[in-house]
Short mmCIF file of C-alpha atoms in Angstrom, two decimals:
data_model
loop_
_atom_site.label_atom_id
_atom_site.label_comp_id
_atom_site.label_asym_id
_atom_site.label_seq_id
_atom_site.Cartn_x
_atom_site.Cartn_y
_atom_site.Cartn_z
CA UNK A 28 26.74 20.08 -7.03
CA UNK A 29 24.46 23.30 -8.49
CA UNK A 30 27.54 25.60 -8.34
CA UNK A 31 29.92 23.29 -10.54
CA UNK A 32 27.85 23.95 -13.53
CA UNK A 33 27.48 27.42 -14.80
CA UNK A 34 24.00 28.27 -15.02
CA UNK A 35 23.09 29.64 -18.09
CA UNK A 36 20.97 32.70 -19.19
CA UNK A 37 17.05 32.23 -18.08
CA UNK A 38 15.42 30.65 -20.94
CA UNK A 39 12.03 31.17 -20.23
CA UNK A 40 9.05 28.46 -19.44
CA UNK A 41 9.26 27.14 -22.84
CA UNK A 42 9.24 22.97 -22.30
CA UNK A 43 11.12 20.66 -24.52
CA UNK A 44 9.64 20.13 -28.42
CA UNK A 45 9.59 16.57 -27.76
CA UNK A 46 7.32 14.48 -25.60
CA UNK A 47 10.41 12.91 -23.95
CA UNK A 48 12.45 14.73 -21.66
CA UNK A 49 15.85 12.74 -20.70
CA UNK A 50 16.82 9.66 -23.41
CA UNK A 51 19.81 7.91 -23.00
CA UNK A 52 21.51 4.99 -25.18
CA UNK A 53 24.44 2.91 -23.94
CA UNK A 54 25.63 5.11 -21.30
CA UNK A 55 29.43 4.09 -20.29
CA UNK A 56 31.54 5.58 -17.73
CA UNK A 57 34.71 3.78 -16.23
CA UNK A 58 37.22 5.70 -13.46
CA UNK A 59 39.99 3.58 -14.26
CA UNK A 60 39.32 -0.26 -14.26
CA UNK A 61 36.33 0.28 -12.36
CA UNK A 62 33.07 0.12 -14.41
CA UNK A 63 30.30 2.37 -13.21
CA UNK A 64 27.96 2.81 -16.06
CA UNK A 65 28.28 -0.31 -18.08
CA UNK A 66 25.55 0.71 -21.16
CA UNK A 67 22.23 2.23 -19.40
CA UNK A 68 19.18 3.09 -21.36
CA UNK A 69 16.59 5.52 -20.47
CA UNK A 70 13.74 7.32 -21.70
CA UNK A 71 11.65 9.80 -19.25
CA UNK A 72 8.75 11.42 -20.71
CA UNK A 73 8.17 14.78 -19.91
CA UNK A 74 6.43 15.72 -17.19
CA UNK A 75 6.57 13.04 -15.01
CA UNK A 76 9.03 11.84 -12.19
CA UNK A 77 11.55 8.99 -12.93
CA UNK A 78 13.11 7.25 -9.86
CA UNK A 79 16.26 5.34 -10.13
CA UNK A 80 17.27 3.08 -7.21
CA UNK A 81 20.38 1.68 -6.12
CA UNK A 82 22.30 0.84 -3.76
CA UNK A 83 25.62 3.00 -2.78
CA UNK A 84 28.05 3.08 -5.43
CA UNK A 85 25.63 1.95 -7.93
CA UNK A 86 26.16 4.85 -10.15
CA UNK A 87 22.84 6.80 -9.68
CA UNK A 88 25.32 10.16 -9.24
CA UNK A 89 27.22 9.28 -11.98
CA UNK A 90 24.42 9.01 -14.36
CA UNK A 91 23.09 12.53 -12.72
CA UNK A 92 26.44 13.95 -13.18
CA UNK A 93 26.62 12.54 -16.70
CA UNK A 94 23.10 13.86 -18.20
CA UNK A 95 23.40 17.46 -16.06
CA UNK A 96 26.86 17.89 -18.40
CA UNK A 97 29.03 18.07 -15.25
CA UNK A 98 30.99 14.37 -16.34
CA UNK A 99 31.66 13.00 -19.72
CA UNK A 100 30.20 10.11 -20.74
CA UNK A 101 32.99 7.15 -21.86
CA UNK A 102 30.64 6.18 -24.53
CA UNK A 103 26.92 6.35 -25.61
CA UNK A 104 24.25 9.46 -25.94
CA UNK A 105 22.14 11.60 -24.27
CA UNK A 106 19.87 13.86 -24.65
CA UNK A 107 18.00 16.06 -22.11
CA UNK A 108 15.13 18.60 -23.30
CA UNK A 109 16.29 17.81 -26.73
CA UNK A 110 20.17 18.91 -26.42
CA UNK A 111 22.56 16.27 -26.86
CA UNK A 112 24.78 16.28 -23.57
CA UNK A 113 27.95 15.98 -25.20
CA UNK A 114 27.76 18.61 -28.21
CA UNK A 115 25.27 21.18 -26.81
CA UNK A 116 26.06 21.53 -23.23
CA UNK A 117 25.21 24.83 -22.64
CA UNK A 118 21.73 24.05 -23.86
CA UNK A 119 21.02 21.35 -21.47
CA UNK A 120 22.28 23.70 -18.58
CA UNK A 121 20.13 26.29 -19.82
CA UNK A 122 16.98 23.73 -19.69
CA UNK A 123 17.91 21.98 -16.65
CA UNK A 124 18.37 22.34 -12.43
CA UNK A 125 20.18 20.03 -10.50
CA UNK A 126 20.09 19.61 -6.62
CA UNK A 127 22.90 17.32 -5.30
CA UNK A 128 22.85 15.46 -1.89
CA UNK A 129 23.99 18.54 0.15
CA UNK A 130 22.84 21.97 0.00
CA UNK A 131 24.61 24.50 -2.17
CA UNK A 132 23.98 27.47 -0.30
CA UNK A 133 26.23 30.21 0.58
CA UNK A 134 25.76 30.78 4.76
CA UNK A 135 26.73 33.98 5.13
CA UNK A 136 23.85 35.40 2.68
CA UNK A 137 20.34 35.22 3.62
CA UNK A 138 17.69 33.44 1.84
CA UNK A 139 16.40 36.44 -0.07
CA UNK A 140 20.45 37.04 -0.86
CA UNK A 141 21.08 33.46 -1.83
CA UNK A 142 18.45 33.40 -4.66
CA UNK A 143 18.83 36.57 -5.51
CA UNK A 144 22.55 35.91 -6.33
CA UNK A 145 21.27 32.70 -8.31
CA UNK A 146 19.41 35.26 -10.24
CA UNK A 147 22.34 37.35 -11.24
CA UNK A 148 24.37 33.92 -12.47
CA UNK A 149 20.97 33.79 -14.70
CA UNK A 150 21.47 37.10 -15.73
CA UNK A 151 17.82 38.20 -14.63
CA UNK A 152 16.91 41.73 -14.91
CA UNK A 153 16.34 42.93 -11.26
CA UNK A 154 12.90 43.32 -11.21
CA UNK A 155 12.19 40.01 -12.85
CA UNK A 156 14.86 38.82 -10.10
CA UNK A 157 13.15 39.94 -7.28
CA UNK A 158 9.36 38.96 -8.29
CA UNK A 159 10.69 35.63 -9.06
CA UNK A 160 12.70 35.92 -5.50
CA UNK A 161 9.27 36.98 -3.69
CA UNK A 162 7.50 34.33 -5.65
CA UNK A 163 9.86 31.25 -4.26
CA UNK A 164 10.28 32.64 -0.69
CA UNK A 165 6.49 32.14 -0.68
CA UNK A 166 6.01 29.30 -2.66
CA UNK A 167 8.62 27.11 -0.16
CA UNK A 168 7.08 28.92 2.77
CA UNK A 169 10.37 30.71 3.73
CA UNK A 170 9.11 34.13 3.54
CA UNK A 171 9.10 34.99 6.95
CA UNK A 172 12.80 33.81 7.36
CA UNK A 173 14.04 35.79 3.96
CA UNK A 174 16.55 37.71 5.87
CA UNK A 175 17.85 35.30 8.08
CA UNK A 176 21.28 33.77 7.32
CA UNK A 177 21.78 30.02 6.05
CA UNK A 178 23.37 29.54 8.47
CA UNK A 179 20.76 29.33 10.87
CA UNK A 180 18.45 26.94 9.00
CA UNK A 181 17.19 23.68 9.44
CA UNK A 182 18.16 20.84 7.79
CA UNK A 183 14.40 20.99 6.06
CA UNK A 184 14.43 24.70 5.70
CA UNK A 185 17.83 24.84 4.23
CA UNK A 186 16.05 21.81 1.71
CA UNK A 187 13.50 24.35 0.85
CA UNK A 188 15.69 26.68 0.38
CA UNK A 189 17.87 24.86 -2.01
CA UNK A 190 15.56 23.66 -4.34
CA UNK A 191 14.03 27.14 -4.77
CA UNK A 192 17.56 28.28 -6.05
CA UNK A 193 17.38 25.50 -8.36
CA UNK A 194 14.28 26.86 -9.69
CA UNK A 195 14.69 30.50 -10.25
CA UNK A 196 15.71 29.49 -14.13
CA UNK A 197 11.95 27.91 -14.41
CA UNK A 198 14.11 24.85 -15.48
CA UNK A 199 12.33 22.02 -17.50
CA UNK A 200 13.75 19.00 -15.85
CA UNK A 201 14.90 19.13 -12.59
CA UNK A 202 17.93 16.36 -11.25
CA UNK A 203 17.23 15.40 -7.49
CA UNK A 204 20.51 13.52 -6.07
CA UNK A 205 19.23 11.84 -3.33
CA UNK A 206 17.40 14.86 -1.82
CA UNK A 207 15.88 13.79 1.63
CA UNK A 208 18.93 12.03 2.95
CA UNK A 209 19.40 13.08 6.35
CA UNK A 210 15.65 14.65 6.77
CA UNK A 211 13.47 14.19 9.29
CA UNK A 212 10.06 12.64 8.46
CA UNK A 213 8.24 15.95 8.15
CA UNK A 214 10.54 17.52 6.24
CA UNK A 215 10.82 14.62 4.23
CA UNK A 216 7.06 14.46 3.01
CA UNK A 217 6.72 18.67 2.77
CA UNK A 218 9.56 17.31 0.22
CA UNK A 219 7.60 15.22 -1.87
CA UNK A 220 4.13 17.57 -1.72
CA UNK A 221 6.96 20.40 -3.03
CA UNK A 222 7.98 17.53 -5.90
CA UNK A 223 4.50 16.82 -6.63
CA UNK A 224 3.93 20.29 -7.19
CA UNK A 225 6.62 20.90 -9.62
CA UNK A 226 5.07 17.67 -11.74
CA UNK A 227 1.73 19.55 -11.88
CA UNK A 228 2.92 22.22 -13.46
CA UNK A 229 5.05 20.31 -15.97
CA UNK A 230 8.29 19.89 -15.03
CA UNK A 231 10.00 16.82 -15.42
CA UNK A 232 11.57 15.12 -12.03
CA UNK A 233 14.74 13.09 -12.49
CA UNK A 234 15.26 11.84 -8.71
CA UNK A 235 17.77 8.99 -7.64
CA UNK A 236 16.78 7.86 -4.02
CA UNK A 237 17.50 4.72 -1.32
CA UNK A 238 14.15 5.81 0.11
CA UNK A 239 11.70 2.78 -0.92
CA UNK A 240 8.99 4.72 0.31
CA UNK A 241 10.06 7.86 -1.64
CA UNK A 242 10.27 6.10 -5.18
CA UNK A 243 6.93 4.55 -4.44
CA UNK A 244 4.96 7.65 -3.43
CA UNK A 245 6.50 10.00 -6.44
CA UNK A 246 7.60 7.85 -9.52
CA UNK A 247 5.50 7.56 -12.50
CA UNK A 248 8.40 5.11 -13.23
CA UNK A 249 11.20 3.16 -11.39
CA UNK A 250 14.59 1.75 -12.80
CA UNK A 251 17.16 -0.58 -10.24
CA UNK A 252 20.81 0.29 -11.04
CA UNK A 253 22.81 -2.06 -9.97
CA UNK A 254 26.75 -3.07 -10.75
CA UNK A 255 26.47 -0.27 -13.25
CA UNK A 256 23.21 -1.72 -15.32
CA UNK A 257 20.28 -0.88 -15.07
CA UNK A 258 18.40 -4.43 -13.98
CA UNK A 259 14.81 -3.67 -14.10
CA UNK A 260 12.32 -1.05 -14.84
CA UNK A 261 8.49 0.15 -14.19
CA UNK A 262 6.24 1.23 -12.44
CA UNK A 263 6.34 0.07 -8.67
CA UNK A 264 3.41 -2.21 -8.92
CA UNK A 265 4.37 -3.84 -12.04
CA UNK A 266 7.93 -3.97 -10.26
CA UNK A 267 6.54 -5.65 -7.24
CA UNK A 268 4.51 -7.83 -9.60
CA UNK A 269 7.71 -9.75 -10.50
CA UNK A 270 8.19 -10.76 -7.09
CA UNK A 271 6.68 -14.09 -5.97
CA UNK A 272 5.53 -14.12 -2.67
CA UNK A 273 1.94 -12.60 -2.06
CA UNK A 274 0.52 -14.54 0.68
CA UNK A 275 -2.76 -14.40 3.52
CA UNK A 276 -1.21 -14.83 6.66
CA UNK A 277 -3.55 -17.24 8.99
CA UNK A 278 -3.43 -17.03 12.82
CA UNK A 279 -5.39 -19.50 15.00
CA UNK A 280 -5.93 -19.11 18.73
CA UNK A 281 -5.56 -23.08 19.86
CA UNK A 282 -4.19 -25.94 18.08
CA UNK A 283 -7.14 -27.64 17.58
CA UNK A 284 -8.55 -24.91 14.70
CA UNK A 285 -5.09 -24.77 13.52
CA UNK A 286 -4.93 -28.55 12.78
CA UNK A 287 -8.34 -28.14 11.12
CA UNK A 288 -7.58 -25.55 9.43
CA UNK A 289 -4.34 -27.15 7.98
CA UNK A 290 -6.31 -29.79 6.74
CA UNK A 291 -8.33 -27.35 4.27
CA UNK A 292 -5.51 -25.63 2.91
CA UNK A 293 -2.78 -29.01 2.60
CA UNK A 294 -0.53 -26.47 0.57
CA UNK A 295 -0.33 -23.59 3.23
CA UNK A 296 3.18 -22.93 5.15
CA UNK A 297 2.81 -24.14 8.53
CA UNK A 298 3.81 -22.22 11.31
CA UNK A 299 3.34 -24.79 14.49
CA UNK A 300 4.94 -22.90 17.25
CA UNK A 301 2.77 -19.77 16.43
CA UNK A 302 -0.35 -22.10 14.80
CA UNK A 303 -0.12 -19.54 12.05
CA UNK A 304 -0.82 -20.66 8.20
CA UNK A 305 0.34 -19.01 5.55
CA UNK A 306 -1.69 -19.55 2.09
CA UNK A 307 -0.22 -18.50 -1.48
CA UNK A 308 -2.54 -15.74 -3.16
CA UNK A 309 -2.91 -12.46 -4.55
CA UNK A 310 -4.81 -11.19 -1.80
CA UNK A 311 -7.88 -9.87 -4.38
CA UNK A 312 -11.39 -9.42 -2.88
CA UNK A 313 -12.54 -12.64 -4.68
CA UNK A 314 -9.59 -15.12 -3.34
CA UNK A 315 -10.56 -13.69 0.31
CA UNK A 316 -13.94 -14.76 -0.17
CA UNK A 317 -12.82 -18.05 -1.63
CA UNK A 318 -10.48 -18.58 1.66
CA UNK A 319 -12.75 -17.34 4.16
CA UNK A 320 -15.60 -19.44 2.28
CA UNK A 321 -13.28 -22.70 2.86
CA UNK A 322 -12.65 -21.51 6.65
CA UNK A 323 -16.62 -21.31 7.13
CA UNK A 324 -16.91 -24.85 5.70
CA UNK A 325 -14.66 -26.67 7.72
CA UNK A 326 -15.99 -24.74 10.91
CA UNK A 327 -13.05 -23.00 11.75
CA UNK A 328 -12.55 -19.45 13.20
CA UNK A 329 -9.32 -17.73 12.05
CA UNK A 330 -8.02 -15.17 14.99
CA UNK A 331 -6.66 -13.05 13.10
CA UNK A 332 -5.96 -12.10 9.26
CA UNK A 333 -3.51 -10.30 7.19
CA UNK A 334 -2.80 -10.06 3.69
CA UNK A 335 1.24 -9.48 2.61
CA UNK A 336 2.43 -8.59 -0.35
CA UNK A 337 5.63 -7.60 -2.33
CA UNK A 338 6.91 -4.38 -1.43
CA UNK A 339 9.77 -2.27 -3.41
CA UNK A 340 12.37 -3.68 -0.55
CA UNK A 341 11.30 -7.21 -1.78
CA UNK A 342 12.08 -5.92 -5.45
CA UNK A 343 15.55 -4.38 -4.22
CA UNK A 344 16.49 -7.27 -2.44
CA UNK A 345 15.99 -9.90 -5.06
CA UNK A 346 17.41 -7.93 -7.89
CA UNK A 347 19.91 -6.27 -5.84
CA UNK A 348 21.04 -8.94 -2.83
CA UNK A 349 20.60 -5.17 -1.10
CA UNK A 350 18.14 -4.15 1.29
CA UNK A 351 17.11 -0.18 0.90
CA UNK A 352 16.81 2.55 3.59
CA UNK A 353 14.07 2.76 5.21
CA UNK A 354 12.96 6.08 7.11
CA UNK A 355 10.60 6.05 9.99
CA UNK A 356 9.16 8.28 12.38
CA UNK A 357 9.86 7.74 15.74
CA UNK A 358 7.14 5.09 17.38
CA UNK A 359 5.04 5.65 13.86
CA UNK A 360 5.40 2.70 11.41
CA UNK A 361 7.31 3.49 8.06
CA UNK A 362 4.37 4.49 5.10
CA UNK A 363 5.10 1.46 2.88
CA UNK A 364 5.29 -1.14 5.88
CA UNK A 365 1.85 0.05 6.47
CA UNK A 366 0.73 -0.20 3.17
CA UNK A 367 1.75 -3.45 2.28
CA UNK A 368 -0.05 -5.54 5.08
CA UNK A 369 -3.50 -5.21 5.82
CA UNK A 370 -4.49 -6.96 8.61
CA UNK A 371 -8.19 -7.38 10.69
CA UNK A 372 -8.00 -8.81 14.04
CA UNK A 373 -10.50 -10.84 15.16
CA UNK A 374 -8.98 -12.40 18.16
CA UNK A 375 -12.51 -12.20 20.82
CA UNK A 376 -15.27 -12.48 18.52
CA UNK A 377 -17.75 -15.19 18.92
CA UNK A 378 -18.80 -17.33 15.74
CA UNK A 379 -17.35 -16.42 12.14
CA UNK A 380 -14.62 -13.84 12.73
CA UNK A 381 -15.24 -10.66 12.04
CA UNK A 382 -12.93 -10.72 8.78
CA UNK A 383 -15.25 -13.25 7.61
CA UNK A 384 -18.03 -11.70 8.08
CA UNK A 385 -16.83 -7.87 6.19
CA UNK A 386 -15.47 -9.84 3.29
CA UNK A 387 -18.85 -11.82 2.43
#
């Protein structure tokens, strides 16, 4: 994607004059009769990272190709680091770095070669080009491959590799394009300490991802794209907010505690095959204590607790009807599943179980 738009001369480290970084206003784009942006808004303050989900053929490239001045927009405005995309062009490519799904790297040069060419299409001077060259090789821990071909990278290397290309113009917002696809799960989260970094030092992130885990570990805020509109925006928790369905999962070892235990909560989910329960709540500290108190009174030992709640595959799925991709290592549980169930087994303990007893 990087080498259909002509970078422009290095413009320095200035940032934009204006506390937002990317606005938008009834963005339209049609190929054809097919709608693909049917009137999105945005607004992405600067230094922060914006996530926008969606399922394939949602338009998240579009609206990247749109705001990085490589599309025209059917209808509406935008404005990234305070150029307007459709009358000052060359200003937004002079502000901004984009890095589509695939690498844009040429495999017969090496990595030292490959940004140093980037730094001619800036129009560097050579020893700014080749301080800024040493800088990146070090900074994306390349170094010691500088003079080894493209070619013979790794997917995650030639990742590296890529974005430090897109950031030998010391852009002000950077456009991700799905970045990660096709990374392995190391790779992947060097990825996001490398995007993390770039926020810290006040760049603005514009990523589009399927990753649920990805948009939940990075954004400062999220927007679903879906059918060309954008259908929801936040952060993740207030986006998982909006999702009914926090529950305490309940598991009993006979059926004898489970029927008592039924009894004290008439409005849990029953579960009889399994003699699990499962109780509407938010899962706070204080609605624990309530539960467990209730347990306690009707003299019933739970075997095992978990607490479940909304995660951003909930959100994609009920705005969406689409589940999102999730990455996982091999014989390691995926990040978010991990972090949206917390669970303390008690099966074996004699008396009040041993969740009972921590949460008093």
């Amino acid at each position: 994607m990087r080498s259909s738009v002509m970078p422009m001369p290095h413009s320095g480290s200035a940032r934009p004059p204006s506390s937002v970084a990317v606005s938008a206003s009834g963005l339209r784009k049609s190929y054809g009769d097919k709608t693909v942006l049917d009137g999105i808004d945005l607004r992405i303050p600067a230094g922060t990272v914006f996530a926008l989900l969606g399922p394939n053929g949602a338009g998240k490239t579009t609206t990247v190709q749109i705001l990085s001045t490589l599309v025209a927009a059917d209808g509406g405005q935008a404005l990234v680091a305070g150029h307007d995309v459709a009358t000052s062009p060359d200003g937004v490519r002079a502000a901004i770095g984009v890095t589509g799904q695939f690498a844009a790297l040429d495999d017969l040069l090496t990595a030292e070669e490959n940004l140093l060419l980037m730094a001619d299409l800036l129009r560097l001077g050579k020893r700014e080009a080749r301080a800024r060259t040493r800088e990146l090789l070090q900074r994306f821990d390349i170094a010691d491959v500088a003079h080894k071909r493209a070619a013979t990278f790794s997917g995650g290397m030639r990742r590296r590799l890529d974005i430090a290309m897109t950031l030998v113009g010391d852009p002000q917002v950077i456009f991700l394009d799905e970045p990660t696809t096709g990374l392995d799960p190391r790779s992947r989260r060097t990825m996001w300490e490398m995007v993390r970094s770039l926020v810290a030092g006040g760049t603005t992130v514009f990523l589009t991802t399927q990753y649920l885990e990805e948009a939940d570990q990075l954004a400062d805020r999220i927007a679903v794209l879906d059918g060309g509109r954008i259908v929801a925006e936040g952060t993740a928790d207030e986006l998982k907010a909006r999702i009914p369905g926090s529950h305490v999962r309940l598991r009993f070892a006979d059926s004898t505690a489970y029927e008592r235990a039924a009894a004290a909560f008439p409005g849990a989910a029953r579960d009889d095959e399994n003699l699990v329960l499962r109780v509407a709540g938010d899962g706070g500290l204080d609605a624990l204590r309530a539960l467990l108190g209730r347990l306690d009174a009707a003299g019933v030992r739970a075997a095992d607790l978990s607490v479940h709640t909304p995660d951003l595959d909930d959100v994609f799925l009920a705005l969406t009807g689409h589940g999102t991709a999730r990455a996982t290592d091999t014989g390691t549980t995926d990040a978010m599943n991990t972090g949206t169930t917390a669970t303390a087994d008690t099966t074996g303990t004699s008396g009040p179980s041993r969740a009972q007893e921590n949460l008093r």
